Coordinates of C-alpha atoms in Angstrom, one line a residue:
M11 CA -16.9 98.8 -22.3
T12 CA -13.4 99.9 -21.2
A13 CA -10.6 97.8 -19.6
P14 CA -9.9 99.2 -16.2
A15 CA -6.8 101.1 -15.5
A16 CA -3.4 99.2 -15.5
G17 CA -2.3 97.9 -11.8
S18 CA 0.8 95.6 -11.2
T19 CA 3.5 95.6 -13.8
A20 CA 4.3 91.7 -13.1
A21 CA 4.0 89.5 -16.2
G22 CA 1.6 86.6 -16.5
A23 CA -1.7 85.4 -17.4
T24 CA -4.2 82.8 -16.1
S25 CA -7.2 83.3 -18.5
E26 CA -8.0 84.5 -22.0
V27 CA -10.4 87.1 -21.0
G28 CA -8.9 88.7 -17.8
P29 CA -8.5 92.3 -18.3
L30 CA -5.4 93.0 -20.7
R31 CA -2.8 95.1 -19.3
T32 CA 0.3 94.4 -21.5
V33 CA 0.6 93.0 -25.0
L34 CA 3.6 92.1 -27.2
L35 CA 3.1 93.0 -30.8
H36 CA 5.3 93.3 -34.1
R37 CA 4.4 96.1 -36.4
P38 CA 4.9 94.6 -40.2
G39 CA 7.9 96.2 -41.9
A40 CA 10.5 95.4 -44.5
E41 CA 10.3 91.7 -44.0
L42 CA 6.7 92.0 -45.8
R43 CA 8.5 93.7 -48.6
R44 CA 10.4 90.6 -49.2
L45 CA 7.4 88.6 -50.2
T46 CA 6.8 87.9 -54.0
P47 CA 4.6 85.6 -55.9
R48 CA 7.6 83.3 -56.3
N49 CA 8.3 82.8 -52.4
N50 CA 5.1 83.8 -50.6
D51 CA 4.0 80.1 -50.3
Q52 CA 7.2 79.0 -48.9
L53 CA 7.0 82.0 -46.4
L54 CA 3.7 80.9 -45.5
F55 CA 1.6 83.9 -47.0
D56 CA -1.4 83.4 -49.1
G57 CA -0.7 86.4 -51.2
V58 CA 1.7 89.5 -51.4
P59 CA 0.2 92.1 -49.2
W60 CA 0.3 95.9 -49.7
V61 CA 2.7 96.7 -47.1
R62 CA 1.8 100.2 -46.3
R63 CA -1.9 99.4 -45.8
A64 CA -0.9 96.5 -43.6
Q65 CA 1.1 99.0 -41.3
E66 CA -1.9 101.3 -41.2
E67 CA -4.1 98.5 -40.2
H68 CA -1.8 97.3 -37.5
D69 CA -1.3 100.9 -36.3
A70 CA -5.0 101.2 -35.9
F71 CA -5.0 97.9 -34.1
A72 CA -2.4 99.1 -31.6
A73 CA -4.2 102.5 -31.2
E74 CA -7.4 100.6 -30.4
L75 CA -5.5 98.6 -27.6
T76 CA -3.9 101.8 -26.2
A77 CA -7.0 103.8 -26.1
R78 CA -8.4 100.9 -23.7
G79 CA -5.3 101.3 -21.3
V80 CA -3.4 98.3 -22.6
E81 CA 0.5 99.0 -22.7
V82 CA 1.9 97.9 -26.1
L83 CA 5.4 96.4 -26.4
Y84 CA 7.0 96.3 -29.8
L85 CA 9.1 93.1 -30.5
D86 CA 11.7 94.8 -32.9
R87 CA 12.4 97.4 -30.2
L88 CA 12.8 95.1 -27.5
L89 CA 15.1 93.0 -29.8
A90 CA 17.1 96.2 -30.6
E91 CA 17.6 96.8 -26.9
V92 CA 18.7 93.2 -26.1
L93 CA 21.2 93.2 -29.2
A94 CA 23.3 95.5 -26.9
V95 CA 23.9 92.4 -24.8
P96 CA 26.9 90.5 -26.0
A97 CA 25.5 87.2 -25.0
A98 CA 22.2 87.8 -26.8
R99 CA 24.0 89.3 -29.9
D100 CA 26.1 86.1 -30.2
E101 CA 23.2 83.7 -29.9
L102 CA 21.2 85.5 -32.4
V103 CA 23.8 85.9 -35.0
A104 CA 24.8 82.2 -34.8
A105 CA 21.3 81.2 -35.1
A106 CA 20.8 83.5 -38.3
V107 CA 23.8 81.8 -40.1
E108 CA 23.0 78.2 -38.9
D109 CA 21.8 77.1 -42.1
P110 CA 23.3 74.1 -44.2
R111 CA 22.7 75.9 -47.4
L112 CA 25.3 78.4 -46.9
G113 CA 28.5 76.4 -46.5
A114 CA 31.5 77.2 -44.3
T115 CA 32.8 80.3 -46.5
L116 CA 29.6 82.0 -46.6
T117 CA 28.7 81.3 -43.0
R118 CA 31.7 83.1 -42.0
T119 CA 31.2 86.0 -44.3
A120 CA 27.6 86.4 -43.3
A121 CA 28.2 86.1 -39.4
A122 CA 31.1 88.7 -39.7
H123 CA 28.8 91.2 -41.5
L124 CA 26.0 90.9 -38.9
A125 CA 28.5 91.0 -36.1
G126 CA 29.5 94.5 -37.3
L127 CA 26.1 96.1 -37.3
S128 CA 24.6 98.4 -34.9
P129 CA 22.0 97.0 -32.6
E130 CA 19.2 98.7 -34.4
D131 CA 20.6 97.6 -37.9
L132 CA 21.2 94.0 -36.6
A133 CA 17.7 93.8 -35.4
R134 CA 16.5 95.0 -39.0
A135 CA 18.6 92.5 -40.6
L136 CA 17.6 89.5 -38.4
I137 CA 13.8 90.4 -39.2
A138 CA 13.9 91.6 -42.7
G139 CA 16.8 89.1 -43.9
V140 CA 19.9 89.8 -46.0
A141 CA 19.6 89.0 -49.6
H142 CA 22.4 87.9 -52.0
D143 CA 23.4 91.3 -53.3
E144 CA 23.3 92.9 -49.6
L145 CA 26.2 91.1 -48.4
P146 CA 29.5 93.0 -48.8
G147 CA 32.4 91.1 -49.5
A148 CA 30.7 87.8 -49.9
R149 CA 32.3 84.9 -51.6
G150 CA 32.3 81.1 -51.5
L151 CA 30.8 78.5 -53.8
S152 CA 27.6 78.8 -52.2
Y153 CA 27.4 82.4 -52.7
E154 CA 28.4 82.2 -56.4
L155 CA 25.6 79.6 -57.2
M156 CA 22.8 81.7 -55.4
G157 CA 20.4 83.7 -57.5
R158 CA 20.3 87.4 -56.9
G159 CA 16.8 87.2 -55.3
D160 CA 17.8 84.4 -52.9
F161 CA 18.4 85.0 -49.2
V162 CA 21.4 84.4 -47.3
V163 CA 19.3 85.1 -44.1
P164 CA 15.8 84.5 -44.9
P165 CA 13.1 87.3 -43.8
L166 CA 10.7 86.7 -41.1
P167 CA 7.3 87.9 -42.2
N168 CA 5.4 85.7 -40.0
L169 CA 6.8 87.5 -37.0
L170 CA 3.7 89.7 -37.1
F171 CA 1.9 86.8 -35.3
T172 CA 3.6 87.1 -31.9
R173 CA 1.2 84.7 -30.3
D174 CA 2.7 81.6 -31.9
S175 CA 6.4 82.0 -30.6
S176 CA 5.5 82.6 -27.1
V177 CA 2.7 82.2 -24.7
W178 CA 2.3 83.1 -20.9
V179 CA 0.8 80.5 -18.6
G180 CA 0.6 81.9 -15.0
D181 CA 3.8 83.8 -14.4
Q182 CA 6.0 81.7 -16.7
V183 CA 6.6 81.9 -20.6
A184 CA 6.7 79.3 -22.7
V185 CA 8.9 79.9 -25.8
T186 CA 7.5 77.6 -28.3
S187 CA 9.0 75.2 -31.0
L188 CA 7.4 76.4 -34.4
A189 CA 6.8 73.5 -36.8
M190 CA 7.4 75.2 -40.1
P191 CA 10.9 75.9 -41.2
A192 CA 10.3 79.4 -42.4
R193 CA 9.4 80.2 -38.8
H194 CA 12.0 78.6 -36.8
R195 CA 14.2 81.7 -36.0
E196 CA 11.2 83.5 -34.6
S197 CA 11.5 81.5 -31.3
T198 CA 15.3 82.3 -31.1
I199 CA 14.3 86.1 -31.2
T200 CA 11.7 85.8 -28.6
A201 CA 13.6 83.5 -26.3
A202 CA 16.5 86.1 -26.5
V203 CA 14.0 88.9 -25.4
Y204 CA 12.6 87.0 -22.7
A205 CA 16.1 85.9 -21.4
H206 CA 18.0 89.1 -21.7
H207 CA 15.7 92.1 -21.6
P208 CA 15.5 93.8 -18.4
R209 CA 11.7 94.0 -18.5
F210 CA 11.7 90.2 -18.0
A211 CA 14.7 89.7 -15.8
G212 CA 14.5 86.6 -13.5
G213 CA 11.5 85.2 -15.2
E214 CA 11.5 81.5 -15.8
Q215 CA 11.0 79.9 -19.3
L216 CA 8.3 76.9 -19.3
Y217 CA 9.1 75.6 -22.7
D218 CA 11.9 76.2 -25.4
A219 CA 12.5 75.7 -29.1
S220 CA 14.5 72.4 -28.8
L221 CA 11.4 70.5 -27.7
E222 CA 8.5 68.9 -29.5
H223 CA 6.6 71.1 -31.9
L224 CA 4.0 73.3 -29.9
E225 CA 2.8 76.6 -31.0
G226 CA 1.1 79.4 -29.3
G227 CA -2.0 79.6 -31.5
D228 CA -2.9 76.1 -30.1
V229 CA -2.7 77.0 -26.5
L230 CA -5.9 78.6 -24.9
L231 CA -6.2 79.4 -21.3
L232 CA -9.7 78.5 -20.7
G233 CA -9.7 79.7 -17.1
P234 CA -7.4 79.5 -14.1
G235 CA -5.7 76.3 -13.8
V236 CA -7.3 74.9 -17.1
V237 CA -5.2 74.8 -20.4
A238 CA -6.5 73.5 -23.8
V239 CA -3.9 72.6 -26.3
G240 CA -4.9 71.9 -30.0
V241 CA -3.0 68.9 -31.7
G242 CA -2.8 69.1 -35.6
E243 CA -0.9 70.8 -38.5
R244 CA 1.6 72.8 -36.1
T245 CA 1.4 71.2 -32.4
T246 CA 2.2 67.5 -31.9
P247 CA 0.8 65.3 -29.3
G248 CA 4.4 65.0 -27.8
G249 CA 4.4 68.8 -27.6
A250 CA 1.0 68.8 -25.7
E251 CA 2.1 66.0 -23.4
R252 CA 5.5 67.9 -22.6
L253 CA 3.5 71.1 -21.8
A254 CA 1.1 69.3 -19.7
R255 CA 4.0 67.6 -17.5
R256 CA 5.5 71.0 -17.0
V257 CA 2.5 73.0 -16.1
F258 CA 1.6 70.3 -13.7
A259 CA 5.1 69.9 -12.3
R260 CA 5.2 73.8 -11.7
G261 CA 1.7 74.1 -10.2
L262 CA 0.5 76.3 -13.2
A263 CA -2.5 74.4 -14.1
H264 CA -4.6 71.2 -12.8
T265 CA -6.0 70.2 -16.1
V266 CA -4.8 70.1 -19.8
L267 CA -7.5 69.5 -22.4
V268 CA -5.8 68.0 -25.7
V269 CA -7.9 68.9 -28.7
P270 CA -7.4 67.1 -32.1
I271 CA -8.1 69.5 -35.1
A272 CA -7.9 69.0 -38.7
Q273 CA -4.5 69.3 -40.3
R274 CA -5.4 71.8 -42.9
R275 CA -4.1 75.3 -43.6
A276 CA -7.5 76.8 -42.6
T277 CA -7.4 75.3 -39.3
M278 CA -3.7 75.2 -38.5
H279 CA -4.2 76.4 -35.0
L280 CA -6.9 75.8 -32.3
D281 CA -7.5 79.5 -32.2
T282 CA -8.5 79.5 -35.8
V283 CA -11.8 77.6 -34.7
A284 CA -12.4 78.8 -31.2
T285 CA -11.6 81.7 -28.9
M286 CA -12.8 82.8 -25.4
V287 CA -14.9 86.0 -25.2
D288 CA -16.3 85.7 -21.7
V289 CA -15.5 83.7 -18.7
D290 CA -17.8 80.9 -19.8
A291 CA -18.3 81.7 -23.6
M292 CA -16.5 81.2 -26.8
V293 CA -17.0 81.9 -30.4
M294 CA -16.5 78.6 -32.4
Y295 CA -16.8 77.6 -36.1
P296 CA -20.0 76.0 -36.6
A297 CA -18.7 73.2 -38.7
V298 CA -16.7 71.8 -35.7
A299 CA -18.9 72.8 -32.8
D300 CA -20.6 69.3 -32.7
T301 CA -17.5 67.3 -33.4
L302 CA -14.7 68.8 -31.5
V303 CA -13.5 66.5 -28.8
A304 CA -10.9 66.6 -26.0
W305 CA -8.8 64.3 -24.0
T306 CA -8.7 65.4 -20.4
V307 CA -5.2 65.3 -18.9
T308 CA -4.5 65.6 -15.2
A309 CA -1.5 64.7 -13.0
G310 CA -1.2 61.3 -11.3
V311 CA -1.3 61.0 -7.6
G312 CA 1.3 63.2 -6.0
G313 CA 2.4 64.4 -9.3
A314 CA 1.3 68.0 -9.2
G315 CA 3.8 70.6 -8.0
G316 CA 7.2 69.7 -6.9
M317 CA 8.2 66.9 -9.4
A318 CA 10.6 67.2 -12.1
D319 CA 9.6 68.8 -15.1
D320 CA 9.4 65.9 -17.7
T321 CA 8.7 62.9 -15.3
T322 CA 5.3 63.8 -13.9
D323 CA 2.9 61.0 -14.2
L324 CA -0.1 61.7 -16.4
V325 CA -3.6 60.4 -16.3
V326 CA -5.6 60.7 -19.6
R327 CA -9.3 60.2 -19.9
G328 CA -11.6 60.5 -23.0
P329 CA -12.3 61.4 -25.6
A330 CA -15.5 63.5 -24.6
P331 CA -17.2 66.5 -26.3
F332 CA -14.9 69.3 -25.9
V333 CA -17.6 71.7 -24.6
E334 CA -18.4 69.1 -22.0
A335 CA -14.9 68.5 -21.1
A336 CA -14.0 72.1 -20.7
A337 CA -16.9 72.9 -18.5
A338 CA -16.1 70.1 -16.2
A339 CA -12.7 71.1 -16.0
M340 CA -13.5 74.8 -15.5
G341 CA -16.0 73.8 -12.7
I342 CA -19.0 75.4 -14.4
D343 CA -22.4 74.3 -15.6
R344 CA -21.7 74.7 -19.2
L345 CA -19.6 76.5 -21.5
R346 CA -21.6 78.6 -23.7
V347 CA -20.9 78.4 -27.5
I348 CA -21.7 81.6 -29.4
D349 CA -24.1 80.1 -32.2
T350 CA -23.2 82.4 -35.1
G351 CA -26.1 80.7 -37.1
L352 CA -24.4 81.1 -40.3
D353 CA -25.0 79.2 -43.5
P354 CA -22.2 76.8 -44.2
V355 CA -20.8 79.0 -47.2
T356 CA -20.6 82.1 -44.9
A357 CA -19.3 80.2 -42.2
E358 CA -16.6 78.9 -44.0
R359 CA -15.8 82.3 -45.6
E360 CA -15.7 84.0 -42.3
Q361 CA -13.7 81.1 -40.6
W362 CA -11.0 81.6 -43.5
D363 CA -11.0 85.4 -42.8
D364 CA -10.3 84.5 -39.1
G365 CA -13.8 85.3 -37.8
N366 CA -13.2 83.0 -34.9
N367 CA -9.7 84.5 -34.1
T368 CA -10.8 87.3 -31.5
L369 CA -8.7 89.1 -28.8
A370 CA -10.5 89.4 -25.5
L371 CA -9.5 92.8 -23.8
A372 CA -11.9 92.0 -20.9
P373 CA -14.8 89.6 -20.3
R374 CA -17.4 90.7 -23.0
L375 CA -15.0 92.8 -24.9
A376 CA -13.2 91.5 -27.9
V377 CA -11.3 92.9 -31.0
A378 CA -12.4 91.2 -34.4
Y379 CA -11.8 91.9 -38.0
E380 CA -14.4 94.2 -39.3
R381 CA -15.0 92.2 -42.4
N382 CA -16.6 89.2 -40.7
T383 CA -19.9 90.9 -40.4
V384 CA -22.1 88.0 -39.6
T385 CA -19.9 86.6 -36.9
N386 CA -19.5 90.0 -35.4
A387 CA -23.2 90.5 -35.3
A388 CA -23.9 87.1 -33.5
L389 CA -21.2 88.1 -31.0
E390 CA -23.0 91.4 -30.2
A391 CA -26.4 89.6 -30.1
A392 CA -24.8 87.5 -27.4
G393 CA -23.7 90.2 -25.3
I394 CA -20.0 90.8 -26.6
E395 CA -18.8 94.2 -27.5
V396 CA -16.9 94.0 -30.7
V397 CA -13.9 96.4 -31.5
R398 CA -13.9 96.2 -35.2
I399 CA -10.4 96.7 -37.0
A400 CA -9.5 96.5 -40.7
G401 CA -7.5 93.4 -41.9
S402 CA -7.6 93.2 -45.5
E403 CA -3.8 93.1 -45.7
L404 CA -3.0 91.7 -42.4
G405 CA -5.2 88.6 -43.0
S406 CA -2.8 87.6 -45.9
G407 CA -0.8 85.5 -43.5
R408 CA -3.9 83.7 -42.1
G409 CA -4.0 85.3 -38.7
G410 CA -6.5 87.6 -36.9
P411 CA -6.3 89.8 -33.7
R412 CA -5.5 86.9 -31.5
C413 CA -2.8 85.8 -33.7
M414 CA -0.9 89.2 -33.8
S415 CA -0.9 89.6 -30.0
C416 CA 1.0 87.8 -27.2
P417 CA -0.7 89.0 -23.8
V418 CA 2.2 89.5 -21.4
R419 CA 0.0 90.5 -18.5
R420 CA -3.6 90.0 -17.8
D421 CA -5.3 90.6 -14.4
P422 CA -6.8 87.6 -12.8
L423 CA -10.5 87.1 -13.0

């Protein structure tokens, strides 16, 4: 099955499975070469990846998308283009050196160094970071006390997972508020791209990094007007509430389902346990299929559309079993859960390897890591065509095809 040819260029998405037209990716680069056994935990990787192989795997992923008519935008290229805009350049340099570790002297030195770089070199420095011995003319007490392997500007290896720092809801983009300190600057980069790149001129931002923690991996567009938000390790109840008020006030959704998930590394986001693969079907980690619940949130009387963003009254009902609440909100008889039939050990292994983290290219067409053989076979038995990609190195940051992609434009269902 091949996604239909591209049509309109307007950005936006109202579902997880509408034919994918444009996607934002980040090809892994020098920032992954900064990972060592000493810092990989702090930088949220479970190992030190083989970078060349990770790049080959990512290139193959992008090639599969392109072959099916999907336009691929690369975040580092968009970033280099917006860094020619003085306002964007000033914002991002300031964000890069806004770090209490540095002290006043080193902050000034680092800012001056970054400000003097070309747009392309500055983009590389913002993503790959600046190490202690890469800063010419540096001085100051903080600099002298740093180790040679320390970073003045830390690298952003998790930028690979473009889903987390932004998500489109309807025709507006939510630039998210990332919970982990190692990822805070990712949102400043995506915010600058959406604010200053001509590709997104005039677009409205639904959310921003100054608000309560909310990550894109926790936001699933179950169908037109229905948004599910996972609450756990990375997204707070306050973030879910804020997003609900805003989508209701702007008429972007009529129902938000708030879904608590375990606060563990293996289940850091809702999309690590469940993703949509058809208009009425999702693949779900068997260990949570019978226990996942949701609170159904709707706007109070007269509260949808036209109200101020953060004052919309909310009505909260529940909890109820997630699949039942989702079906009711979507207006369907039932939400099909693809039963992988896995034994507990295999299920846990394949969930850890992002077996449930699929990227739908169209209804019944999904990209998945090839190594999750049992889950992929179950998807195919349920009528889902699976595009298999390698991910032995890409997966070391605990993210699958959905995590690595931010859909910028999908066709309506």
